[in-house]
Short mmCIF file of C-alpha atoms in Angstrom, two decimals:
data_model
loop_
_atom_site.label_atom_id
_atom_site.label_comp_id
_atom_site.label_asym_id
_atom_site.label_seq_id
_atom_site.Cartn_x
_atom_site.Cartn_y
_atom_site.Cartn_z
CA UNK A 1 28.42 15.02 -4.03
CA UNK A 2 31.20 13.76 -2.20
CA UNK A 3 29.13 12.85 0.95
CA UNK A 4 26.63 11.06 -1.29
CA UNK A 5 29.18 9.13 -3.00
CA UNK A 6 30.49 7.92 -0.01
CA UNK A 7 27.08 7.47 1.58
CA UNK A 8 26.63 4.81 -1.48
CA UNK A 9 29.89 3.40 -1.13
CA UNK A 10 29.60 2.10 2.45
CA UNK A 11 25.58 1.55 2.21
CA UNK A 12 26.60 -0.81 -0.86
CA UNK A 13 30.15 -2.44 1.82
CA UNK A 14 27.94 -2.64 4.58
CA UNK A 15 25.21 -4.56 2.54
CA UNK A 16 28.07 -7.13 1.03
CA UNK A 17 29.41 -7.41 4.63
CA UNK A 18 25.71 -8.59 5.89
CA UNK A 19 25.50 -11.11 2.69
CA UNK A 20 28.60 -12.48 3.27
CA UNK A 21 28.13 -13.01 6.52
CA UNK A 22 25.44 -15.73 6.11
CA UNK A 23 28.32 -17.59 3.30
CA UNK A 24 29.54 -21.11 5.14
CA UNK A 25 33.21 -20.02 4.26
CA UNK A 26 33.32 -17.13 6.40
CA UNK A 27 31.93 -18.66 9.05
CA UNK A 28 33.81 -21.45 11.31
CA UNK A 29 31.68 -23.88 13.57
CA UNK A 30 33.31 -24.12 16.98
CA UNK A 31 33.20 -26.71 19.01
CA UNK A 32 32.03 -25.59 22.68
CA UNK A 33 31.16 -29.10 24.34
CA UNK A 34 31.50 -29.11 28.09
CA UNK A 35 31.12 -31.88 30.53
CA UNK A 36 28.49 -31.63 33.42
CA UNK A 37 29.94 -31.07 37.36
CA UNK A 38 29.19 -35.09 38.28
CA UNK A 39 31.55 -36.10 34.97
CA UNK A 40 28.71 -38.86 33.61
CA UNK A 41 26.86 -36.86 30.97
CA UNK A 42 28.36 -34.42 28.50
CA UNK A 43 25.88 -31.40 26.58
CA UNK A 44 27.12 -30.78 22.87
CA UNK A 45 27.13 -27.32 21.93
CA UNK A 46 28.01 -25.58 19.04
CA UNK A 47 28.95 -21.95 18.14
CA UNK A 48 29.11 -20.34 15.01
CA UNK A 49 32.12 -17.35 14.19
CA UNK A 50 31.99 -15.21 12.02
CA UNK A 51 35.37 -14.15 10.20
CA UNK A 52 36.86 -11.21 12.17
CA UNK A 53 37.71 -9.72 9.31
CA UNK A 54 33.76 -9.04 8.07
CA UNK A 55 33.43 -7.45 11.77
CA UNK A 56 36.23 -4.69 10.95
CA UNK A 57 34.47 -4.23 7.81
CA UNK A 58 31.02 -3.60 9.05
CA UNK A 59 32.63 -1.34 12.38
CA UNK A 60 34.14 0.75 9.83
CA UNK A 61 31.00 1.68 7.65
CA UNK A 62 28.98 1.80 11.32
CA UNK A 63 31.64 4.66 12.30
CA UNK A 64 30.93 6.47 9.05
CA UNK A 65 26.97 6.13 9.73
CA UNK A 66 27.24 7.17 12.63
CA UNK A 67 28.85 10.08 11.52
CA UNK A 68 26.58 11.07 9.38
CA UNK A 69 23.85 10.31 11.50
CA UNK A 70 25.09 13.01 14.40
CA UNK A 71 25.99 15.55 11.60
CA UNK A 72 22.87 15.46 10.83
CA UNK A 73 21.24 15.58 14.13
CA UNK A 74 23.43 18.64 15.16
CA UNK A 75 22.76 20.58 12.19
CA UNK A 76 19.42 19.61 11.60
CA UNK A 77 17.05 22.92 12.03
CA UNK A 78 13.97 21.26 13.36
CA UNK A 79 15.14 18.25 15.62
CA UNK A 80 11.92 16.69 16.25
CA UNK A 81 11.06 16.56 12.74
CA UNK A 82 14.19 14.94 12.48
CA UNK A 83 13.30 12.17 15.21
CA UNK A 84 9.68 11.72 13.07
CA UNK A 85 11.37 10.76 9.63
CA UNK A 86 11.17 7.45 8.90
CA UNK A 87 14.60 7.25 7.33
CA UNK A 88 15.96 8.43 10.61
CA UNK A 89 14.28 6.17 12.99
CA UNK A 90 16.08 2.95 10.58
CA UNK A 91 19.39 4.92 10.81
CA UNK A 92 19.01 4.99 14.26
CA UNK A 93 17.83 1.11 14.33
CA UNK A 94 20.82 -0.68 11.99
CA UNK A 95 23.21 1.28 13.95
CA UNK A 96 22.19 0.52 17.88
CA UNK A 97 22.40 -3.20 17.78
CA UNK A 98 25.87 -3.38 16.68
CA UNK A 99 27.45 -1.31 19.80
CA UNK A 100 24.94 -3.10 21.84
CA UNK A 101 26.42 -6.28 20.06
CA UNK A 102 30.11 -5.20 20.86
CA UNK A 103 29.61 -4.26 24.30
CA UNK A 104 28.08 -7.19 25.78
CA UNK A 105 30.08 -9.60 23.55
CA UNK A 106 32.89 -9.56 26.52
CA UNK A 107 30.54 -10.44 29.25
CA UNK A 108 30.12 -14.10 30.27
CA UNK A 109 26.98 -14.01 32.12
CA UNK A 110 23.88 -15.97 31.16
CA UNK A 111 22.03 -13.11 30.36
CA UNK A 112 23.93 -10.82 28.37
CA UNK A 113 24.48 -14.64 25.92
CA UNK A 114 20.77 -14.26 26.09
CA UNK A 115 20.62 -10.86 24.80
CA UNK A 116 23.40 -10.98 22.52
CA UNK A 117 21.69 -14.14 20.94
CA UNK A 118 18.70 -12.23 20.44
CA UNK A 119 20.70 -8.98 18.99
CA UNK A 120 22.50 -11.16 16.39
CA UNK A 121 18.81 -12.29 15.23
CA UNK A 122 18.05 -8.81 14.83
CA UNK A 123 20.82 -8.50 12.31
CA UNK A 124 18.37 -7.97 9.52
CA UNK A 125 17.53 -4.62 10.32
CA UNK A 126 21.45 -4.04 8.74
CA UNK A 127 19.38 -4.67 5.25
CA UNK A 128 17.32 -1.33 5.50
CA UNK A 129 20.01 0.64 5.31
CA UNK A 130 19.41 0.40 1.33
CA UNK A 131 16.52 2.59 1.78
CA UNK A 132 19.30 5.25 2.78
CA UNK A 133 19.65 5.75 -1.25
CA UNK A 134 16.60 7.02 -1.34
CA UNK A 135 18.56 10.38 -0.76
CA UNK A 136 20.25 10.08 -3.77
CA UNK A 137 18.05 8.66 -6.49
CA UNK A 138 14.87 10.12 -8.04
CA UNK A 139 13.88 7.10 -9.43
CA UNK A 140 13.58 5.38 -5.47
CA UNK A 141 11.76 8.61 -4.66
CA UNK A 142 9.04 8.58 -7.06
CA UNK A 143 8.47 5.20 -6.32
CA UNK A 144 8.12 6.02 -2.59
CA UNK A 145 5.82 9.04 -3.75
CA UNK A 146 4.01 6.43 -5.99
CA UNK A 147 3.42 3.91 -2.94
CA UNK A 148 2.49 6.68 -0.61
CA UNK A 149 0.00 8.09 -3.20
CA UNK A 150 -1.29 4.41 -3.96
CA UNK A 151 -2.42 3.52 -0.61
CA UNK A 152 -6.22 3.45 -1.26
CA UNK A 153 -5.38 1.38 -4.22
CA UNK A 154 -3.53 -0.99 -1.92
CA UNK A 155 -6.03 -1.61 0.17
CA UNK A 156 -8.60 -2.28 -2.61
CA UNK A 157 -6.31 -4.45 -3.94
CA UNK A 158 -5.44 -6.11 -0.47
CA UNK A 159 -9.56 -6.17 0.10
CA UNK A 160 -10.34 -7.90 -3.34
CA UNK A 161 -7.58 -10.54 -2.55
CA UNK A 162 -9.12 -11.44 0.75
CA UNK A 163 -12.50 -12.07 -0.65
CA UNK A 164 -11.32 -14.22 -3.17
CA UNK A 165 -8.70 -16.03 -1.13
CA UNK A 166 -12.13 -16.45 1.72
CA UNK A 167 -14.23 -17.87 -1.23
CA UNK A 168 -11.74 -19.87 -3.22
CA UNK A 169 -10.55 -21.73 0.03
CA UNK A 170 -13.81 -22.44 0.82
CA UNK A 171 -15.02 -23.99 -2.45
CA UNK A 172 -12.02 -26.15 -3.08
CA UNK A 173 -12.05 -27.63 0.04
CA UNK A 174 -15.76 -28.99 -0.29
CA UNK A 175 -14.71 -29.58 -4.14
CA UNK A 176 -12.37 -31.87 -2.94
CA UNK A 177 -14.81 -34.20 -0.99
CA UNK A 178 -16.88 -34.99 -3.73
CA UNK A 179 -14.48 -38.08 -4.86
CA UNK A 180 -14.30 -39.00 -0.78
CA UNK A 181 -14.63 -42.85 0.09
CA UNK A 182 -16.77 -43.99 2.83
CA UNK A 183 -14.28 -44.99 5.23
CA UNK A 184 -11.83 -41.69 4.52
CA UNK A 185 -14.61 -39.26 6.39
CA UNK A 186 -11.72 -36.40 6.06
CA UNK A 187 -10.31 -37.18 2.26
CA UNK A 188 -7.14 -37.21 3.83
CA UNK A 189 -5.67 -40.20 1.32
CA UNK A 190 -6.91 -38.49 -1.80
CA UNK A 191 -6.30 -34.84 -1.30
CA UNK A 192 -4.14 -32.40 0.67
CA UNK A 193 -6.63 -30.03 0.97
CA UNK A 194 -7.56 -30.91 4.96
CA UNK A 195 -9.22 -27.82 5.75
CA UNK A 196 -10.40 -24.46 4.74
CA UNK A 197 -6.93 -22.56 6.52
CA UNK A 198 -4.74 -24.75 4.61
CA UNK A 199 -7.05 -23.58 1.43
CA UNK A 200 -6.09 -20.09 1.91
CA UNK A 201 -2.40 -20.39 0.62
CA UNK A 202 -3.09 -22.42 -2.11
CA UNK A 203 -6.10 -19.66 -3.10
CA UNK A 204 -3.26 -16.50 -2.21
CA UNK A 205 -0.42 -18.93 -4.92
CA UNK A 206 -3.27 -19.46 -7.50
CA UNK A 207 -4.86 -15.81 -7.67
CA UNK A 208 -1.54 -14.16 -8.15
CA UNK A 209 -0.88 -16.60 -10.84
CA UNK A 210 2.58 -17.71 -9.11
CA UNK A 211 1.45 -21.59 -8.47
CA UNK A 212 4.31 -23.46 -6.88
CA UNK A 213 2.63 -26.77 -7.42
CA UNK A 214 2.95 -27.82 -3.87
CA UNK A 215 -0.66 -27.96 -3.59
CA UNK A 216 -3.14 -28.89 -6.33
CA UNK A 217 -6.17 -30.55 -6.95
CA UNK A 218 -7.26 -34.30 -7.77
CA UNK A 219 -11.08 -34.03 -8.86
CA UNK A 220 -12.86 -32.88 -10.97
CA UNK A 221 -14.84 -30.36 -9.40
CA UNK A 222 -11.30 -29.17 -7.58
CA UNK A 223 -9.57 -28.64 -10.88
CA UNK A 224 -13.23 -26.12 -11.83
CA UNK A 225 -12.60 -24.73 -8.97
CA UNK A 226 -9.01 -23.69 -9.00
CA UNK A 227 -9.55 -22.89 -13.20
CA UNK A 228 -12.13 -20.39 -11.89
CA UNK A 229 -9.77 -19.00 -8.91
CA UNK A 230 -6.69 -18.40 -11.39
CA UNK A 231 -9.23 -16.30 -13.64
CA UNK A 232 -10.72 -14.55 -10.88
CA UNK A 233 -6.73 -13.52 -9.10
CA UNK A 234 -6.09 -12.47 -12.50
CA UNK A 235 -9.08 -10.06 -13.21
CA UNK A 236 -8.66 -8.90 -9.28
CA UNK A 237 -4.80 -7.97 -9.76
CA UNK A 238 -5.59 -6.22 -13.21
CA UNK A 239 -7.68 -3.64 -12.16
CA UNK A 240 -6.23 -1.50 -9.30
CA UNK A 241 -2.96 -2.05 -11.23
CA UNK A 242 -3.65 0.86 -13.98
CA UNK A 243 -4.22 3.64 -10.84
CA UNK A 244 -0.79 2.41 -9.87
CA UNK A 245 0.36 2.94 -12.89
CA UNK A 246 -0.57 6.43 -13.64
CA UNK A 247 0.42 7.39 -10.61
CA UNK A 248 4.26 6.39 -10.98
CA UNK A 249 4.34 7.78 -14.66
CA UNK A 250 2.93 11.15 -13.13
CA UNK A 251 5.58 11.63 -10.21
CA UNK A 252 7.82 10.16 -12.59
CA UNK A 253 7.82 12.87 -15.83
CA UNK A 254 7.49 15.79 -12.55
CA UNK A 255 10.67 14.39 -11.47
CA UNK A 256 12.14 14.56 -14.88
CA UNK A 257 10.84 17.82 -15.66
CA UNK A 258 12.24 19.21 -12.61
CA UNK A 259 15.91 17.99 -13.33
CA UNK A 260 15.69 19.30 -16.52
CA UNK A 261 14.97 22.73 -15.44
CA UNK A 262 18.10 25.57 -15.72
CA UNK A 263 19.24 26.20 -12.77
CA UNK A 264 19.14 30.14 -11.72
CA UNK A 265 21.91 31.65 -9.87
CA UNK A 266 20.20 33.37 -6.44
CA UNK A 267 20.90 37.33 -7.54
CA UNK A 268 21.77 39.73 -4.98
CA UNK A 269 18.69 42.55 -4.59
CA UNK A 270 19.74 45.19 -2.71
CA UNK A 271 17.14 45.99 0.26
CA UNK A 272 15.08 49.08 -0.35
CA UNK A 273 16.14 52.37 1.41
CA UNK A 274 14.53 52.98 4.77
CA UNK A 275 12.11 56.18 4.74
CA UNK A 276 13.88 57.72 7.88
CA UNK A 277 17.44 57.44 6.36
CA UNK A 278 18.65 60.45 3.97
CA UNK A 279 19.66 58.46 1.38
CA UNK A 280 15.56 57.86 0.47
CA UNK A 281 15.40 61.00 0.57
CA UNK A 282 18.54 62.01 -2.15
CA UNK A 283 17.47 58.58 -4.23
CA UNK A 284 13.80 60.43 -4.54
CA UNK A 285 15.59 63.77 -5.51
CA UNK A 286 18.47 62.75 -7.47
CA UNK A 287 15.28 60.80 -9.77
CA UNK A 288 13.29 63.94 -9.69
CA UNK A 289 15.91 65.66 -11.02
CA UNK A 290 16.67 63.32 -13.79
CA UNK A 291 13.20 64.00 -15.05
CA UNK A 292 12.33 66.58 -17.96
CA UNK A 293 10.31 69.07 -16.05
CA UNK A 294 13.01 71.77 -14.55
CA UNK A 295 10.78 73.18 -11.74
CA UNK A 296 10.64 69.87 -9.72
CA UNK A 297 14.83 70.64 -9.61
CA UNK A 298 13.88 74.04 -7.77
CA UNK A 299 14.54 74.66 -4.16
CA UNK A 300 16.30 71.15 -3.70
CA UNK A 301 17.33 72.02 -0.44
CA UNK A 302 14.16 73.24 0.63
CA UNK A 303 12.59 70.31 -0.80
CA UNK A 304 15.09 67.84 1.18
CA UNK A 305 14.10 69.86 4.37
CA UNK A 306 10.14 69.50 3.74
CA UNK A 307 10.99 65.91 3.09
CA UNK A 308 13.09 65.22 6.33
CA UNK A 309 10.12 66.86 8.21
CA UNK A 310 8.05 64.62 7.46
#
């Protein structure tokens, strides 16, 4: 429990660090404007730096993860499972880029700027640490159960949507010339539906009922059009959604039943007495013996010596 807790606690520091980070009052625009060799022209540039003090915040939590991460590589039974978990691989990935990052951050070369530009893009991968709690929550599991045992559904769902958003985008864009004027050949002044690719995010906002209104349309025929593609998105949506569903309640009352389960204490069972040993051989006589016929209790020692015989 203690691990765990502190698992959470830097997991949820390291996250606030990464948020933070992006906040214009922890960071301080530098000006880095340099003059070129012949002294007539002058290049602005500009650098961004982030508060030192987020740094010794997220170098701390990366010291505990990795940690963590080479306890659990050293004492880990089966290391290439290990390397094959999926939870591994993005322990492994949010904690690489800041030593990289570190290391080449006191090198002036062209290159390492280059690379060190490109690793502080990569900062992202910092975010997927919150899949780490998956370790300690049931509810996170079941819903990683639920996606894994939802895949099929997915991809119904995923199928559906395409064959709307192909059909949809196709219609409203010829919907959309039917009010065209002669001399506007490609209904550019009238609409902003310009072509079928341009279609297929206004089809994707309209079937999954979101509509962000930066695309609509002006006819007639488009407004039939885009009624019919909101019914459609939500009819397609509504019926893989059930499956999904089921599937979560399922893994979810397993998971409940399971914690709720008394937990048995692992009892001790003595290992049976070997047949070549002579306590087997006292155990079988010392029962015998106990019994209510007498004449089993007769000639004990020859008994014992037939017995060790064979």
């Amino acid at each position: 429990q203690f691990i765990a807790f502190a698992s959470l606690f830097f997991i949820l520091v390291s996250i606030t660090t990464f948020c933070l980070e992006t906040h214009e009052a922890f960071n301080t625009i530098i000006n880095k404007t340099e003059q070129v060799i012949n002294g007539t022209e002058t290049v602005l540039q500009y650098e961004i730096e982030t508060d030192p003090a987020l740094t010794y915040v997220e170098g701390v939590c990366v010291v505990w993860f990795t940690f963590e991460f080479l306890i659990r590589v050293i004492f880990s039974p089966n290391k290439l499972e290990f390397i094959k978990n999926l939870l591994n691989i993005i322990d492994f990935v949010a904690i690489l880029p800041f030593y990289l990052e570190v290391g080449l951050s006191g090198l002036s070369s062209k290159a390492a700027k280059d690379v060190l530009g490109f690793l502080r893009v990569v900062r992202f991968v910092r975010i997927l640490r919150i899949f780490k709690l998956t370790r300690h929550f049931v509810g996170l599991r079941v819903l990683g159960h639920t996606l894994r045992a939802s895949t099929n559904e997915f991809l119904l769902l995923i199928i559906f949507l395409a064959l709307g958003v192909l059909i949809f985008a196709t219609m409203i864009y010829y919907a959309e010339r039917v009010g065209a004027q002669p001399n506007d050949p490609s209904a550019s002044e009238h609409t902003q539906f310009k072509n079928i690719p341009i279609g297929f995010w206004w089809a994707v906002v309209t079937m999954t009922t979101l509509g962000y209104g930066d695309m609509y349309p002006r006819t007639w025929s488009g407004m039939l059009v885009g009624a019919l593609c909101a019914l459609a998105g939500v009819l397609t949506i509504a019926m893989p959604v059930p499956v999904i569903v089921n599937n979560f309640g399922m893994y979810y009352s397993l998971a409940m039943a399971k914690q709720k389960l008394p937990r048995k204490r692992k009892k001790h069972i003595p290992a049976a007495p070997q047949a070549s040993s002579p306590t087997f051989s006292k155990t079988d006589l010392n029962l015998a013996c106990n019994s209510t016929k007498g004449d089993i209790c007769m000639g004990k020692d020859n008994q014992l010596m037939e017995r060790n015989r064979s």
